Coordinates of C-alpha atoms and ligand atoms in Angstrom, one line a residue:
X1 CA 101.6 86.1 130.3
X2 CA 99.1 84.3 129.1
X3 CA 95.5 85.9 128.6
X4 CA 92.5 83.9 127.4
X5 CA 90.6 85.0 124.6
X6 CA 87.6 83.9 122.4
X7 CA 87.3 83.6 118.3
X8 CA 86.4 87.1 117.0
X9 CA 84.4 86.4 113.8
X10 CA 85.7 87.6 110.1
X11 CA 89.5 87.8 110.3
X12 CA 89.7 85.9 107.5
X13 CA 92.7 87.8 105.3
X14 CA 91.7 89.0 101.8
X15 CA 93.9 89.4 98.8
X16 CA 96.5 91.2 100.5
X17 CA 96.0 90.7 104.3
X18 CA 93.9 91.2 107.2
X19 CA 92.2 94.7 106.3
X20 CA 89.5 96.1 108.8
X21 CA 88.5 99.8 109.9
X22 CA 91.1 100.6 112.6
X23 CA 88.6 100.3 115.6
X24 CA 88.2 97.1 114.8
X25 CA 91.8 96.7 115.3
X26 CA 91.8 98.6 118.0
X27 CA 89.0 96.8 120.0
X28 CA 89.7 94.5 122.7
X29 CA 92.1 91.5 121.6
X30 CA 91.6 92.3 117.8
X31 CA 95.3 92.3 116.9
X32 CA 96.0 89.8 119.4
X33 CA 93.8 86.9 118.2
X34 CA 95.0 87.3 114.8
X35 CA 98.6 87.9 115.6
X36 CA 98.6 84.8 117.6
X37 CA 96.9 82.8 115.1
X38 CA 100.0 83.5 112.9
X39 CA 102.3 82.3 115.0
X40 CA 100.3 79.2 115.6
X41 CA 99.4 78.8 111.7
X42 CA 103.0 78.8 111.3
X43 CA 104.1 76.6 113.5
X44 CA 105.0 78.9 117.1
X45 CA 107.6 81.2 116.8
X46 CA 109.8 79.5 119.0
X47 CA 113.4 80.2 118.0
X48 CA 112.5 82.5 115.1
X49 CA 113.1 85.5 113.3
X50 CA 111.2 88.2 112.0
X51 CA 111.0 91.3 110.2
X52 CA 108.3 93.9 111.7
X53 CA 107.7 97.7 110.5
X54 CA 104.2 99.2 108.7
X55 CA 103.2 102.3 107.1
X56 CA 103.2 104.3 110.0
X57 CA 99.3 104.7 110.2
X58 CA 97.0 105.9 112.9
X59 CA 97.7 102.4 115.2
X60 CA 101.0 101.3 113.5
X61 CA 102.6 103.0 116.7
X62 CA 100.7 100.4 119.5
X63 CA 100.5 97.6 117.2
X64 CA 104.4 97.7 116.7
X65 CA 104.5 97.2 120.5
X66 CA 101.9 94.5 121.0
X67 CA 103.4 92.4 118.3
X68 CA 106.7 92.8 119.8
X69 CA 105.6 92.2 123.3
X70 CA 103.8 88.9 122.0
X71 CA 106.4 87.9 119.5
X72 CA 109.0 87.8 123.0
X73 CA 106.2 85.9 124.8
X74 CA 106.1 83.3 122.2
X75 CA 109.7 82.3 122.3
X76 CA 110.8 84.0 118.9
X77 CA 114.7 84.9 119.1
X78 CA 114.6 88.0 117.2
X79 CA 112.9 91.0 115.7
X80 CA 114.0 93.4 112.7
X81 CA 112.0 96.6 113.7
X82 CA 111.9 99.4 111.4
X83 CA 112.8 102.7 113.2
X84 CA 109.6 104.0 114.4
X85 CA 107.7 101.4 113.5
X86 CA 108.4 102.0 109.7
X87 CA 109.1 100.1 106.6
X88 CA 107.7 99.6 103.8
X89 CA 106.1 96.6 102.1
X90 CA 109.4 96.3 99.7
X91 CA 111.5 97.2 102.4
X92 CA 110.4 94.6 104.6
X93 CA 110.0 92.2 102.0
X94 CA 114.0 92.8 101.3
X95 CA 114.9 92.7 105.0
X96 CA 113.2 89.4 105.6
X97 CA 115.5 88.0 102.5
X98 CA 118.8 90.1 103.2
X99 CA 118.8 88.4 106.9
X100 CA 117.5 85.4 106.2
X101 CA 114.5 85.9 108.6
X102 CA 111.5 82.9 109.1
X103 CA 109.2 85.6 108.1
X104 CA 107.4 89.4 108.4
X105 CA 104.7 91.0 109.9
X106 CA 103.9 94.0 107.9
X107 CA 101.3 96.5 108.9
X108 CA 99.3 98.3 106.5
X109 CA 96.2 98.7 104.3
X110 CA 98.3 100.0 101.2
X111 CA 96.1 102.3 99.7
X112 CA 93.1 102.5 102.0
X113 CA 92.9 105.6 103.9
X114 CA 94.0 105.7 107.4
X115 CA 93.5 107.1 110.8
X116 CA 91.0 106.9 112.9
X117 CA 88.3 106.6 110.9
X118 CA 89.9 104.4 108.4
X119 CA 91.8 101.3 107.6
X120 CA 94.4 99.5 109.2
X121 CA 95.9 96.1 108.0
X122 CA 98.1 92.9 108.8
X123 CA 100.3 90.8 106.7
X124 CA 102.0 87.9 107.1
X125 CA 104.9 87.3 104.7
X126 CA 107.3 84.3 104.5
X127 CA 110.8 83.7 104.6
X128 CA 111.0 84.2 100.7
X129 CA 109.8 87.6 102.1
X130 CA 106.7 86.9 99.7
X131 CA 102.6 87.0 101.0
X132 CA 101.9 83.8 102.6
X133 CA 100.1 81.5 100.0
X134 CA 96.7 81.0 99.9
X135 CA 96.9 77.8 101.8
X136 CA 98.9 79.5 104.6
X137 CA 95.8 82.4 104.9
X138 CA 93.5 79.8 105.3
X139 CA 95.3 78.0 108.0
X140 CA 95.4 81.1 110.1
X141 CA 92.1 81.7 109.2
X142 CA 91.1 78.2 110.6
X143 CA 93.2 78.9 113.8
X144 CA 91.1 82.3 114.5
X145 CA 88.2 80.3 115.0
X146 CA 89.3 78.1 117.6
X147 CA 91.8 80.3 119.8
X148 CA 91.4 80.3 123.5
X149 CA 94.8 82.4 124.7
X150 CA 97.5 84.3 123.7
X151 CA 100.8 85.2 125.2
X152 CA 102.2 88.7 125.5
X153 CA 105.1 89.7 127.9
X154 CA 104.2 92.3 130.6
X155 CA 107.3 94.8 130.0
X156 CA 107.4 98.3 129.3
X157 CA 107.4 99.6 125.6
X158 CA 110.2 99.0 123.4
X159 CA 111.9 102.6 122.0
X160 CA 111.3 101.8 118.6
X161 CA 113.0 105.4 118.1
X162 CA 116.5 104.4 118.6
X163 CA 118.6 102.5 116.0
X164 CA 120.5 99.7 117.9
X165 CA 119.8 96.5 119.6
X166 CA 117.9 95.9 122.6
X167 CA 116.6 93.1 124.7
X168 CA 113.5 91.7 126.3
X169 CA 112.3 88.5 128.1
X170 CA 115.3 87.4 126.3
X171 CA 114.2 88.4 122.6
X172 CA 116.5 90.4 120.8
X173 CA 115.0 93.5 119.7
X174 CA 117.1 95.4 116.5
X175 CA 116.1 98.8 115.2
X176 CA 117.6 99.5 111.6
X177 CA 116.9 102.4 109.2
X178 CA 113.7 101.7 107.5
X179 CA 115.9 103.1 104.3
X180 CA 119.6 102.1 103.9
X181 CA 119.6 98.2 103.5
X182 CA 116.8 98.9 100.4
X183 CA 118.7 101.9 98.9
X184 CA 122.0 99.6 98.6
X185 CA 119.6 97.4 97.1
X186 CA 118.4 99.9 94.8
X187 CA 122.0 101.0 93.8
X188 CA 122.8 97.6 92.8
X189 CA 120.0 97.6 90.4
X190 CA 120.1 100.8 88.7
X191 CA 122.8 102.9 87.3
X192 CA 122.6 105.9 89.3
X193 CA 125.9 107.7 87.8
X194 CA 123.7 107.9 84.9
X195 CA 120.4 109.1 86.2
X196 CA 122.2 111.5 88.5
X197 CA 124.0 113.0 85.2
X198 CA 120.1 113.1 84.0
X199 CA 119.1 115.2 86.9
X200 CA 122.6 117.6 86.7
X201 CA 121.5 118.1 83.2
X202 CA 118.3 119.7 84.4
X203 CA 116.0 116.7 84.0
X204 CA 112.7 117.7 86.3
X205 CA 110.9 115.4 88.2
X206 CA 107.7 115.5 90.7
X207 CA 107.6 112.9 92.9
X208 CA 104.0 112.7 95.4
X209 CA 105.0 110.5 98.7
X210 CA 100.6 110.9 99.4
X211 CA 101.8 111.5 103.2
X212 CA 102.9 107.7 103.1
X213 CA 105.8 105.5 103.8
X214 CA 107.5 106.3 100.8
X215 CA 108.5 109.7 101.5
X216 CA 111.7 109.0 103.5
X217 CA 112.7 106.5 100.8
X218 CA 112.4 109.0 97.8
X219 CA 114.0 111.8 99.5
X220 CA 116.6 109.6 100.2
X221 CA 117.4 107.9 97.1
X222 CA 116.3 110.9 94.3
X223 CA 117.1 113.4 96.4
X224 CA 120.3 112.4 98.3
X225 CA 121.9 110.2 96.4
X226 CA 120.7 111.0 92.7
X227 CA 120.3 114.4 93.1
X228 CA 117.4 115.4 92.4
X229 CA 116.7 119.3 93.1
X230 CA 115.8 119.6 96.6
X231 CA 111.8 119.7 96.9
X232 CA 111.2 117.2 94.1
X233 CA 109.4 114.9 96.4
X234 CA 106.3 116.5 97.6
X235 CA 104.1 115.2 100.8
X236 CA 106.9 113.5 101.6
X237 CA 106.3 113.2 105.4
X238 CA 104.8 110.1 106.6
X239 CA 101.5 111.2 108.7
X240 CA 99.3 109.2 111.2
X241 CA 96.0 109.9 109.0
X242 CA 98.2 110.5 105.5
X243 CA 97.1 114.1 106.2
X244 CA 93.8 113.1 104.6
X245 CA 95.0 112.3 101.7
X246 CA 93.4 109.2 99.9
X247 CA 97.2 107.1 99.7
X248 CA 96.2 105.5 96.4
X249 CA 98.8 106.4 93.0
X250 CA 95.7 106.7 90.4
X251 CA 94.5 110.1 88.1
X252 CA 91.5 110.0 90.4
X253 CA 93.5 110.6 94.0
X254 CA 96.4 112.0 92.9
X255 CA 94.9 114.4 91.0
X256 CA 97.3 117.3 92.0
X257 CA 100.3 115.6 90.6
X258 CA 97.8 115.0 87.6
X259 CA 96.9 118.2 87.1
X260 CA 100.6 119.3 87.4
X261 CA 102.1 117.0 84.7
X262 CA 99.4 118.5 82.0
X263 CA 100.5 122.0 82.4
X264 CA 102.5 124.2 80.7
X265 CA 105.7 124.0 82.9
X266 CA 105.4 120.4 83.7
X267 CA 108.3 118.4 84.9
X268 CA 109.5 115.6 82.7
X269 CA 108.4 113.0 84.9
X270 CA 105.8 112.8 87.7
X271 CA 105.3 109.5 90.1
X272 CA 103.2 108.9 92.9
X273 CA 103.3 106.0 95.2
X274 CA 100.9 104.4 97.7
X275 CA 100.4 103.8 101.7
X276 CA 103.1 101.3 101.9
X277 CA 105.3 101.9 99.1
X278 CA 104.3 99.4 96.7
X279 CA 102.0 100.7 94.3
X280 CA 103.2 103.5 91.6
X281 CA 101.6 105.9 89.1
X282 CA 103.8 107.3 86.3
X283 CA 103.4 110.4 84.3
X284 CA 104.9 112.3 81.8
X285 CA 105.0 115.7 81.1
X286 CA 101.4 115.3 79.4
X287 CA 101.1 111.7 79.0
X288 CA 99.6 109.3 81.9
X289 CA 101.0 105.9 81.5
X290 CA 98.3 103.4 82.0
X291 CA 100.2 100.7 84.1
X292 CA 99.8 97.7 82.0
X293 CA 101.6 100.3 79.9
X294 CA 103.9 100.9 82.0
X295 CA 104.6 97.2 82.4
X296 CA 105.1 96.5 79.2
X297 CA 107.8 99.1 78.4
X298 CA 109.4 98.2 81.7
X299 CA 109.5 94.3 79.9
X300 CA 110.9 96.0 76.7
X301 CA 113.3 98.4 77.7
X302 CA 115.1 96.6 81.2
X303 CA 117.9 95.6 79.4
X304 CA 119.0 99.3 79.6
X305 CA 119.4 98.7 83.8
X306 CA 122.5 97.2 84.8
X307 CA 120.3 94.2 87.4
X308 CA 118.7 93.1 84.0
X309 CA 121.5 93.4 81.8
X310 CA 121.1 89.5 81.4
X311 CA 117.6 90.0 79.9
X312 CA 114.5 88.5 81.8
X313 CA 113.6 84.8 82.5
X314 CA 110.1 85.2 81.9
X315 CA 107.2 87.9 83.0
X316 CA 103.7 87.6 84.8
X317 CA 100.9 89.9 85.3
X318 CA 97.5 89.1 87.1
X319 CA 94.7 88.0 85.0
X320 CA 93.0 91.5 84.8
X321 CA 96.0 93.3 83.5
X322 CA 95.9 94.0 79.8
X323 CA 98.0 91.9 77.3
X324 CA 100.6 94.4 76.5
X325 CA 103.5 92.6 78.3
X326 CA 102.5 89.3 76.6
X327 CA 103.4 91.3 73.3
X328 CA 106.5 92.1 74.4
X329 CA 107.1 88.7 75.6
X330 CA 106.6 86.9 72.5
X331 CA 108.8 89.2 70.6
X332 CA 111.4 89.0 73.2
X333 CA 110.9 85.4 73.0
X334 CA 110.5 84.5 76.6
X335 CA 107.4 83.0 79.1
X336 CA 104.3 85.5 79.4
X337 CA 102.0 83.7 82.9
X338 CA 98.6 84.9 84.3
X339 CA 97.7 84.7 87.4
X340 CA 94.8 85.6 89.5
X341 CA 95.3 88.9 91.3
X342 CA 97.2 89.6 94.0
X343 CA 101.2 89.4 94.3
X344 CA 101.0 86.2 96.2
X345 CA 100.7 84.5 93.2
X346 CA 103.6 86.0 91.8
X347 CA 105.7 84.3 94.2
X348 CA 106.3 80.5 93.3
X349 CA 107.2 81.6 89.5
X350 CA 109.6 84.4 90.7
X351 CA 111.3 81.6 93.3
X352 CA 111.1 78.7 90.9
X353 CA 113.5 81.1 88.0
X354 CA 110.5 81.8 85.9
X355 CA 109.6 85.0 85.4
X356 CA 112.1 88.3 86.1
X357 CA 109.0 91.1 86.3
X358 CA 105.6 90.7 87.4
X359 CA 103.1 93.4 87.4
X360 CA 99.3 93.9 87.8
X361 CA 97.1 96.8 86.4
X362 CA 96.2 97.8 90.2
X363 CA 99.3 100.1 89.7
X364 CA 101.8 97.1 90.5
X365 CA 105.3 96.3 89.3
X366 CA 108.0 94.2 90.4
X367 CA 110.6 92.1 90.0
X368 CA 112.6 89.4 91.6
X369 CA 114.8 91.6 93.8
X370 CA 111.8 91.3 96.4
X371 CA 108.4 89.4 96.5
X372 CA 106.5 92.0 96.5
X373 CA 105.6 94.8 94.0
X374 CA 107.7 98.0 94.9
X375 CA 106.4 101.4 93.8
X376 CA 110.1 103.3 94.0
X377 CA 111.8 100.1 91.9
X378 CA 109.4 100.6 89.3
X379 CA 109.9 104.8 89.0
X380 CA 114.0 103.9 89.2
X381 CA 113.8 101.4 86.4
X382 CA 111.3 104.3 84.6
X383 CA 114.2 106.3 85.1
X384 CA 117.0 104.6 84.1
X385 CA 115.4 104.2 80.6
X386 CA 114.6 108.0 80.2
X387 CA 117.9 108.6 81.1
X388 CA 119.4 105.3 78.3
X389 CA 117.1 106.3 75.5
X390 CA 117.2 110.6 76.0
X391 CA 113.6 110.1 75.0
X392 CA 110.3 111.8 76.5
X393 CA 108.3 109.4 78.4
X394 CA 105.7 110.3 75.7
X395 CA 107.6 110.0 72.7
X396 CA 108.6 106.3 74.5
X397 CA 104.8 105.4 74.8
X398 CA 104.6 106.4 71.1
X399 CA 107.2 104.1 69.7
X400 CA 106.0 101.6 71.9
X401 CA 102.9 100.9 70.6
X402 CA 103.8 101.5 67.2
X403 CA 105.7 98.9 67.6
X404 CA 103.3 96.5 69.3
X405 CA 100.1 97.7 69.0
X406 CA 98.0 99.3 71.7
X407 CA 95.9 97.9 74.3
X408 CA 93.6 100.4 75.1
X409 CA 92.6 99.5 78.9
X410 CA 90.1 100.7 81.9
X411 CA 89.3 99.8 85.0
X412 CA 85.6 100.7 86.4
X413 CA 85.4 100.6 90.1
X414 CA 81.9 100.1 91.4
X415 CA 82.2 100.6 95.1
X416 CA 80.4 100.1 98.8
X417 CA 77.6 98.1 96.9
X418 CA 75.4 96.2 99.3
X419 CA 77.1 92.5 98.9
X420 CA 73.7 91.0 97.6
X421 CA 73.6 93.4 95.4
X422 CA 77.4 92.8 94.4
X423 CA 76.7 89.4 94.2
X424 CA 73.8 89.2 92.4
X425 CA 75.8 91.0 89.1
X426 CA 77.9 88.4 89.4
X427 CA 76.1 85.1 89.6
X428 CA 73.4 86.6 86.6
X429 CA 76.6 86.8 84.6
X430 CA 78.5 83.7 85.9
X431 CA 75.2 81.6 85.0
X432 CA 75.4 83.0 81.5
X433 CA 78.9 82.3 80.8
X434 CA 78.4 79.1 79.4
X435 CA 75.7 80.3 76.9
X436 CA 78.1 83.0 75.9
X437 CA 80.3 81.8 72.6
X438 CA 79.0 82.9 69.8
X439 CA 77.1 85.1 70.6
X440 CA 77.3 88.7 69.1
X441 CA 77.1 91.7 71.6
X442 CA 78.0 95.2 70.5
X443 CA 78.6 93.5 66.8
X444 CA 81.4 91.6 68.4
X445 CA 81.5 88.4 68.1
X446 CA 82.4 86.0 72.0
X447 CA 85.1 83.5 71.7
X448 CA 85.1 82.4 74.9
X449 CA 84.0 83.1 78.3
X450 CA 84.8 82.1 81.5
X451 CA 84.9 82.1 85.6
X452 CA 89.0 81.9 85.5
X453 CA 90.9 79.4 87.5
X454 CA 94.5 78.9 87.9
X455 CA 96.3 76.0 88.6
X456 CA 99.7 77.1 89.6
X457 CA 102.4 75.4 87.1
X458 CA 105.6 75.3 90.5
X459 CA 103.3 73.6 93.0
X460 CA 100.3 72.7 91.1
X461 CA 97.6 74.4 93.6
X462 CA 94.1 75.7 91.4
X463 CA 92.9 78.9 92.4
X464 CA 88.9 79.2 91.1
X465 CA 86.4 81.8 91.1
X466 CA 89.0 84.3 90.1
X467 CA 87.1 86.7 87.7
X468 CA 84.7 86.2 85.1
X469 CA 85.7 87.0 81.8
X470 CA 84.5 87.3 78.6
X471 CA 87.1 87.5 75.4
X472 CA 86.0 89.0 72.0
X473 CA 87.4 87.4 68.7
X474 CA 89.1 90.7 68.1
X475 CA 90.9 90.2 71.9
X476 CA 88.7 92.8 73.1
X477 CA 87.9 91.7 76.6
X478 CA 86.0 92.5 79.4
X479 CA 86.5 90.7 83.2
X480 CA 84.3 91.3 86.3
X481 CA 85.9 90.3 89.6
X482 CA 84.6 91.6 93.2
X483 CA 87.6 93.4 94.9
X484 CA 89.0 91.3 98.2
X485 CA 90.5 94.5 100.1
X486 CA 87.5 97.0 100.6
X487 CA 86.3 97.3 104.2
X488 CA 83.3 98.5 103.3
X489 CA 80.1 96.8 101.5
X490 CA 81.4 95.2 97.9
X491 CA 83.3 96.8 95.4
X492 CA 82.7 95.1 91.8
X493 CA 85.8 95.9 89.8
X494 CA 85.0 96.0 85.8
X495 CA 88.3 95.7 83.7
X496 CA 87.7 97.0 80.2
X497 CA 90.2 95.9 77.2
X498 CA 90.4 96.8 73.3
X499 CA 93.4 95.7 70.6
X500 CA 94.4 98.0 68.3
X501 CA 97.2 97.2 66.1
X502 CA 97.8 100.0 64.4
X503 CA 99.7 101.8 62.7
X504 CA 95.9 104.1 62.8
X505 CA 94.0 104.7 66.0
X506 CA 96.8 104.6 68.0
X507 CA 95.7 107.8 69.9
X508 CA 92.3 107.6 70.9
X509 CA 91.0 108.5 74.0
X510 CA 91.2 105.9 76.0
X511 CA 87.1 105.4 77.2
X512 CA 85.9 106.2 73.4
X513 CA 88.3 103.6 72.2
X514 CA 86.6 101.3 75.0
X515 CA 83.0 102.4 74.2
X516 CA 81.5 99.4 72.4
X517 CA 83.1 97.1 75.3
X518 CA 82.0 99.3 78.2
X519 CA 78.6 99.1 76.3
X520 CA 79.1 95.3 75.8
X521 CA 79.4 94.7 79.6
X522 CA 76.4 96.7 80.6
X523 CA 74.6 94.4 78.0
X524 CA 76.4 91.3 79.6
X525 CA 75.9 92.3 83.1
X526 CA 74.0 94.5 83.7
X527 CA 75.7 96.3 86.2
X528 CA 74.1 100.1 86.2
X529 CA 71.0 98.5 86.1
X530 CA 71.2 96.6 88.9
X531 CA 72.7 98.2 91.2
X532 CA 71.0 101.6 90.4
X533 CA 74.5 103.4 90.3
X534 CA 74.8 106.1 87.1
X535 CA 78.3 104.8 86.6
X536 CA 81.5 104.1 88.1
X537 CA 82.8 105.9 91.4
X538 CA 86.5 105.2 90.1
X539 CA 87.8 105.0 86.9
X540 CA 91.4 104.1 86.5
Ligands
G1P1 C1 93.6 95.2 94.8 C2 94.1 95.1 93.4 C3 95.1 94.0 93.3 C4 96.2 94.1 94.3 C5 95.6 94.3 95.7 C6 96.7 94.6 96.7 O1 92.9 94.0 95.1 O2 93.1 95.0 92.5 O3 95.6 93.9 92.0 O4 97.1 93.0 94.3 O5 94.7 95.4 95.7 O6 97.4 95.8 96.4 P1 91.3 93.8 95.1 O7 90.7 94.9 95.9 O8 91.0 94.0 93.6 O9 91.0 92.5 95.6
ZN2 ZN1 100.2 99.0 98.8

């Protein structure tokens, strides 16, 4: 059937996706325009395969249907559904790979509340079962403007609930277990005889699932098949709303597991994860592992995992993320990139053979098992190491930076500004940037500043406008970038940085270490003052 529709305005897909408040997506031919504009961006699906499933969020249920009604419609030969509409964003990223699909439609928006009242989100991934580029956004971008129609087949609903195969308008419909193809995966990886000898031995773990996707994966792989005591993954039922939780892995929303890793009887190791799976927060009993931390003691140690055994090719993180890994790089001798944020940009480095693991300081790791960052990969590798070095994950953060230093590291989130506002921070400092070098702010001396631009070493493509930063010649470092995945006014993001080699000051608190650089951006930018806000609503 084909139903004619106009261009709906602003569907223009931010750094991860197509994120809007879910009435949005629920209003009349929403979904529809944009899913159509995919298919038309990508050249029809005519013949195709894909890969379908989401968070399960208020709306993943009906947009599961619509995209499967219009997928048939438009010729496609076949869809992967997760059962009930689930998968997560590694999951689906590994099921587009593992069957060779042309590509994914993933809903979600990761860490943005849902229901109702919230957020809901479209991806589009490619065959590498990576975030299409930024050329590819734009082109469906482009299309949303000018579509007239879209075709959907008039049939019943598909029952998503039942694992098998099923057809319509001659479209093969399979429903697989959101979980077993990426817990194989997952085995392969990790040595799980080891880390399930951990667990016997009374290792203690807390894992928070945030009402989110991840639940049915954790309780599966820790649970099941590691054996991890029965209860160890909490809110591990994926709800509609996230049973108002706030899905995002950081000390500020998952403050229970927080709260429970700094008491008296904490368990060894605490993890969270986000609305789709691939975000994680890591704890220790005491310690909270920062994660450009985390990523670079997941660079150091993943030798100790049997899928990186052969030692890494190379590692990435985005732009924002502190220079930890890039220490552990150059003593391991290999490639450190930076790249703008966003996992998109991760993907022509890991299919090109550069880089092994990728990570970003938005609580992201990876590696090149999938293209996108997977929350669960990142606690397994986690725990593979403790159970390798039979070390506490604080006394592992100690030796770590005695041995490389510390990069003391903060994110500021300064969010629901009125964009002018937003904006207006960051042109007064943009026009400064050139004037910058030299100057001394804070009695620190700026080496260099700049509005950061990449230029993509695989394919060559430059990225500009991706943050401004300012560098210190101590390395301190301070970078402003407006965040592309709010729904809601502007969010300025203010990412905070501070060397210290050591072998003193290694144990600061982490915003008095940061103090004359928090105070150095105010100075710079101007950011309290201009936007009348106290301080931060998020620090991470
Ligand atoms: C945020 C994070 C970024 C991450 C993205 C998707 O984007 O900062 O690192 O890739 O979410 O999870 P932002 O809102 O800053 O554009
Ligand atoms: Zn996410």
């Amino acid at each position: 059937m084909r139903v004619r529709t106009r261009p709906i305005e602003g569907q223009k897909p931010g750094t991860s996706g197509l994120r809007k408040k879910t009435k949005v997506f629920m209003s009349e031919s929403y979904l529809e325009n944009f899913v159509q504009s995919v298919f038309d961006a990508t050249g029809g699906a005519e013949g195709r395969t894909y890969v379908l499933g989401g968070d399960g969020r208020c709306f993943n249920d009906r947009a599961v249907q619509v995209i499967l009604k219009m997928a048939a419609a438009n010729g496609a030969r076949a869809v992967i559904v997760g059962q009930g509409g689930l998968l997560s964003t590694p999951a689906a990223s590994h099921l587009i790979r593992l069957n060779r699909a042309d590509g994914g439609i993933i809903l979600s928006a990761s860490h943005n509340p849902g229901g109702l009242e919230g957020d809901f989100g479209i991806k589009f991934n490619t065959a590498s079962g990576g975030p299409a580029s930024e050329a590819l956004t734009e082109a469906i971008f482009a299309r949303t403007k000018t579509i007239e129609a879209y075709l959907i087949a008039d049939e019943p609903d598909v029952e998503i609930d039942r694992i098998g195969r099923q057809q319509i308008g001659g479209m093969e419909i399979s429903v697989v277990d959101p979980v077993a193809d990426y817990a194989v995966l997952m085995e392969g990886l990790f040595d799980f005889p080891k880390i399930r000898a951990m667990f016997a031995g009374g290792f203690r773990m807390r894992f928070d699932a945030m009402c989110a996707v991840t639940g049915p994966y954790a309780r599966e792989i820790l649970e099941n098949r590691l054996g991890a005591a029965p209860g160890t993954v909490v809110n591990g039922t994926p709800l509609p709303d996230f049973g108002g939780m706030h899905p995002d892995p950081n000390p500020t929303w998952a403050h229970d597991l927080m709260d429970r890793m700094f008491a008296d009887d904490a368990p060894d190791f605490g993890a969270a994860s986000d609305g789709d799976g691939d975000r994680n927060m890591v704890v220790g009993s005491g310690i909270y592992v920062a994660p450009s931390d985390s990523l670079a003691v997941l660079v150091a140690n993943a030798h100790l995992a049997p899928g990186y055994r052969a030692g890494l090719k190379g590692v990435a993180r985005s732009m924002p993320t502190s220079a930890a890994a890039d220490r552990v790089a150059a003593a391991l001798g290999i490639a450190a990139h930076e790249t703008p944020t966003g996992w998109k940009f991760f993907g022509n480095l890991l299919d090109a053979g550069r880089v092994t693991l990728c990570g970003e300081e938005s609580f992201g790791a990876g590696s090149d098992h999938v293209r996108e960052k997977d929350g669960l990969w990142a606690v397994l590798l986690w725990l593979n190491i403790l159970a390798e070095r039979r070390e506490s994950v604080k006394e592992i953060m100690e030796s770590h930076w005695r041995r490389f230093g510390r990069n003391y590291y903060s994110r500021h989130d300064y969010e629901a500004l009125p964009a002018e506002v937003a904006a207006g921070v960051m042109d007064g400092l943009r026009a400064r940037l050139a004037g910058l070098p030299g100057c001394v702010v804070e009695g620190m001396t700026i080496a260099s500043a700049d509005d950061f631009a990449y230029a993509d070493p695989v394919d060559g493509s430059v990225s500009r406008g991706q943050g401004l930063r300012v560098v210190f010649a101590d390395g301190s470092r301070l970078v402003l970038r407006l965040s592309g995945t709010g729904t809601e006014g502007a969010t300025i993001r203010l990412y905070l940085e501070r060397y210290v080699a050591g072998p003193g000051g290694l144990d600061a608190e982490v915003q008095e270490a940061l103090a004359p650089v928090i105070r150095a951006a105010e100075t710079l930018a101007g950011i309290r003052t201009q936007t009348g806000r106290a301080g931060p609503d998020v620090v991470t």
